[in-house]
């Protein structure tokens, strides 16, 4: 299957891709509203919550914009390169967890529940402390250093 055919099959089969699919595939997060799907021997992640899909989309967009300085960018003209997107998704989720309860963790057990907890605390996505969350984006390492 060539790339064009794959993208067509992907769009037909996975109508609502998870907004944090890179974090889920990387293993730094899971979500109770997602499901892994396999298309032509490739792994994808689908979201089964229309409201959650929109909410996660808004959250990840806010993360990207708040982390521009941390990513050494001045503006966002399109999709981020893979490594920077990984920093935003994984670092942003880990940062939200840390800001919420002060706990340092290597993986988020449920993205949906984490964002719910943030909404319960701050009431609105716009009120999240993105400057504090962005600090975790800066420190997140896509590739962990090898131990000697």
Tab-separated table of C-alpha atoms in Angstrom:
chain	number	residue	atom	x	y	z
A	1	UNK	CA	0.000	0.000	0.000
A	2	UNK	CA	1.538	3.318	-1.019
A	3	UNK	CA	1.338	6.439	1.147
A	4	UNK	CA	-1.543	7.996	-0.821
A	5	UNK	CA	-3.653	4.854	-0.482
A	6	UNK	CA	-2.789	4.633	3.205
A	7	UNK	CA	-3.896	8.218	3.872
A	8	UNK	CA	-7.173	7.591	2.035
A	9	UNK	CA	-7.826	4.385	4.000
A	10	UNK	CA	-6.805	6.142	7.213
A	11	UNK	CA	-9.302	8.976	6.648
A	12	UNK	CA	-12.102	6.513	5.850
A	13	UNK	CA	-11.354	4.105	8.687
A	14	UNK	CA	-10.373	6.570	11.394
A	15	UNK	CA	-12.831	9.445	11.006
A	16	UNK	CA	-11.975	10.953	14.393
A	17	UNK	CA	-8.249	10.536	15.132
A	18	UNK	CA	-7.174	11.099	18.714
A	19	UNK	CA	-5.678	14.559	19.234
A	20	UNK	CA	-2.984	13.031	21.463
A	21	UNK	CA	-2.257	10.007	19.282
A	22	UNK	CA	1.503	10.597	19.309
A	23	UNK	CA	1.571	10.621	23.118
A	24	UNK	CA	-0.503	7.435	23.234
A	25	UNK	CA	1.618	5.643	20.651
A	26	UNK	CA	4.778	6.801	22.474
A	27	UNK	CA	3.438	5.324	25.718
A	28	UNK	CA	3.556	8.493	27.804
A	29	UNK	CA	-0.261	8.592	28.035
A	30	UNK	CA	-3.418	6.535	27.701
A	31	UNK	CA	-7.024	7.609	27.367
A	32	UNK	CA	-10.273	5.921	28.308
A	33	UNK	CA	-11.926	7.427	25.216
A	34	UNK	CA	-9.390	6.131	22.689
A	35	UNK	CA	-8.959	2.897	20.821
A	36	UNK	CA	-5.981	1.695	18.835
A	37	UNK	CA	-6.705	0.666	15.270
A	38	UNK	CA	-4.467	-1.029	12.748
A	39	UNK	CA	-4.407	0.026	9.114
A	40	UNK	CA	-2.068	-1.719	6.700
A	41	UNK	CA	0.259	-2.871	9.490
A	42	UNK	CA	0.369	0.632	10.955
A	43	UNK	CA	-0.991	1.674	14.301
A	44	UNK	CA	-3.393	4.596	14.712
A	45	UNK	CA	-5.536	5.882	17.567
A	46	UNK	CA	-9.219	6.767	17.262
A	47	UNK	CA	-11.273	8.882	19.655
A	48	UNK	CA	-14.738	7.694	20.633
A	49	UNK	CA	-15.910	10.863	22.339
A	50	UNK	CA	-17.082	13.688	20.040
A	51	UNK	CA	-17.115	16.203	22.907
A	52	UNK	CA	-13.803	14.939	24.233
A	53	UNK	CA	-12.288	15.112	20.755
A	54	UNK	CA	-13.165	18.799	20.453
A	55	UNK	CA	-12.046	19.560	24.002
A	56	UNK	CA	-8.705	17.781	23.526
A	57	UNK	CA	-8.256	19.633	20.222
A	58	UNK	CA	-8.763	22.969	21.946
A	59	UNK	CA	-6.400	21.972	24.768
A	60	UNK	CA	-3.584	20.791	22.491
A	61	UNK	CA	-3.942	23.965	20.387
A	62	UNK	CA	-3.560	26.077	23.544
A	63	UNK	CA	-0.558	23.967	24.561
A	64	UNK	CA	1.097	24.524	21.189
A	65	UNK	CA	0.639	28.281	21.319
A	66	UNK	CA	1.749	28.591	24.941
A	67	UNK	CA	4.857	26.511	24.219
A	68	UNK	CA	6.083	28.452	21.174
A	69	UNK	CA	8.847	30.138	23.170
A	70	UNK	CA	9.786	26.844	24.822
A	71	UNK	CA	10.047	25.263	21.362
A	72	UNK	CA	12.149	28.196	20.108
A	73	UNK	CA	9.516	29.245	17.596
A	74	UNK	CA	8.045	32.669	16.966
A	75	UNK	CA	4.869	31.568	15.245
A	76	UNK	CA	2.924	28.472	14.335
A	77	UNK	CA	2.422	28.233	10.573
A	78	UNK	CA	1.346	24.620	10.298
A	79	UNK	CA	1.914	21.264	11.916
A	80	UNK	CA	4.880	20.990	14.226
A	81	UNK	CA	7.751	18.645	13.398
A	82	UNK	CA	7.378	15.248	15.053
A	83	UNK	CA	9.857	15.843	17.902
A	84	UNK	CA	8.361	19.196	18.843
A	85	UNK	CA	4.838	17.772	18.717
A	86	UNK	CA	5.965	14.972	21.031
A	87	UNK	CA	7.317	17.571	23.464
A	88	UNK	CA	3.997	19.440	23.353
A	89	UNK	CA	1.798	16.366	23.789
A	90	UNK	CA	3.808	14.378	26.342
A	91	UNK	CA	5.409	17.336	28.108
A	92	UNK	CA	2.117	19.230	28.196
A	93	UNK	CA	0.155	16.340	29.674
A	94	UNK	CA	2.865	15.584	32.232
A	95	UNK	CA	3.026	19.287	33.053
A	96	UNK	CA	-0.733	19.488	33.603
A	97	UNK	CA	-0.529	16.473	35.919
A	98	UNK	CA	2.324	18.060	37.852
A	99	UNK	CA	0.544	21.408	38.191
A	100	UNK	CA	-2.678	19.705	39.307
A	101	UNK	CA	-1.324	17.512	42.062
A	102	UNK	CA	2.421	18.098	42.303
A	103	UNK	CA	3.088	14.495	41.308
A	104	UNK	CA	5.901	13.676	38.926
A	105	UNK	CA	5.056	10.724	36.729
A	106	UNK	CA	6.325	9.168	33.522
A	107	UNK	CA	2.899	8.333	32.086
A	108	UNK	CA	-0.635	9.680	32.223
A	109	UNK	CA	-3.191	6.910	32.912
A	110	UNK	CA	-6.170	8.759	31.377
A	111	UNK	CA	-5.989	11.964	29.313
A	112	UNK	CA	-9.761	12.460	29.489
A	113	UNK	CA	-9.779	12.264	33.303
A	114	UNK	CA	-6.744	14.568	33.535
A	115	UNK	CA	-8.394	17.308	31.482
A	116	UNK	CA	-11.617	16.814	33.490
A	117	UNK	CA	-9.616	17.364	36.683
A	118	UNK	CA	-8.166	20.557	35.231
A	119	UNK	CA	-11.619	21.785	34.247
A	120	UNK	CA	-12.936	20.998	37.725
A	121	UNK	CA	-10.121	23.030	39.254
A	122	UNK	CA	-9.946	26.025	36.884
A	123	UNK	CA	-13.392	25.929	35.253
A	124	UNK	CA	-12.309	26.608	31.674
A	125	UNK	CA	-9.475	25.625	29.321
A	126	UNK	CA	-8.496	29.295	29.012
A	127	UNK	CA	-7.840	29.449	32.766
A	128	UNK	CA	-5.279	26.607	32.802
A	129	UNK	CA	-1.808	27.808	33.927
A	130	UNK	CA	-0.164	27.290	30.540
A	131	UNK	CA	3.027	29.134	31.468
A	132	UNK	CA	3.630	26.598	34.262
A	133	UNK	CA	2.594	23.677	32.068
A	134	UNK	CA	4.974	24.854	29.310
A	135	UNK	CA	7.909	24.387	31.690
A	136	UNK	CA	7.366	20.632	31.391
A	137	UNK	CA	7.331	20.960	27.610
A	138	UNK	CA	10.818	22.500	27.810
A	139	UNK	CA	12.142	19.715	30.033
A	140	UNK	CA	10.496	16.761	28.293
A	141	UNK	CA	13.038	14.632	26.442
A	142	UNK	CA	11.706	12.799	23.420
A	143	UNK	CA	14.641	10.409	23.577
A	144	UNK	CA	15.775	9.489	27.016
A	145	UNK	CA	19.546	9.611	27.542
A	146	UNK	CA	21.149	6.173	27.550
A	147	UNK	CA	22.483	4.954	30.875
A	148	UNK	CA	26.206	4.178	30.923
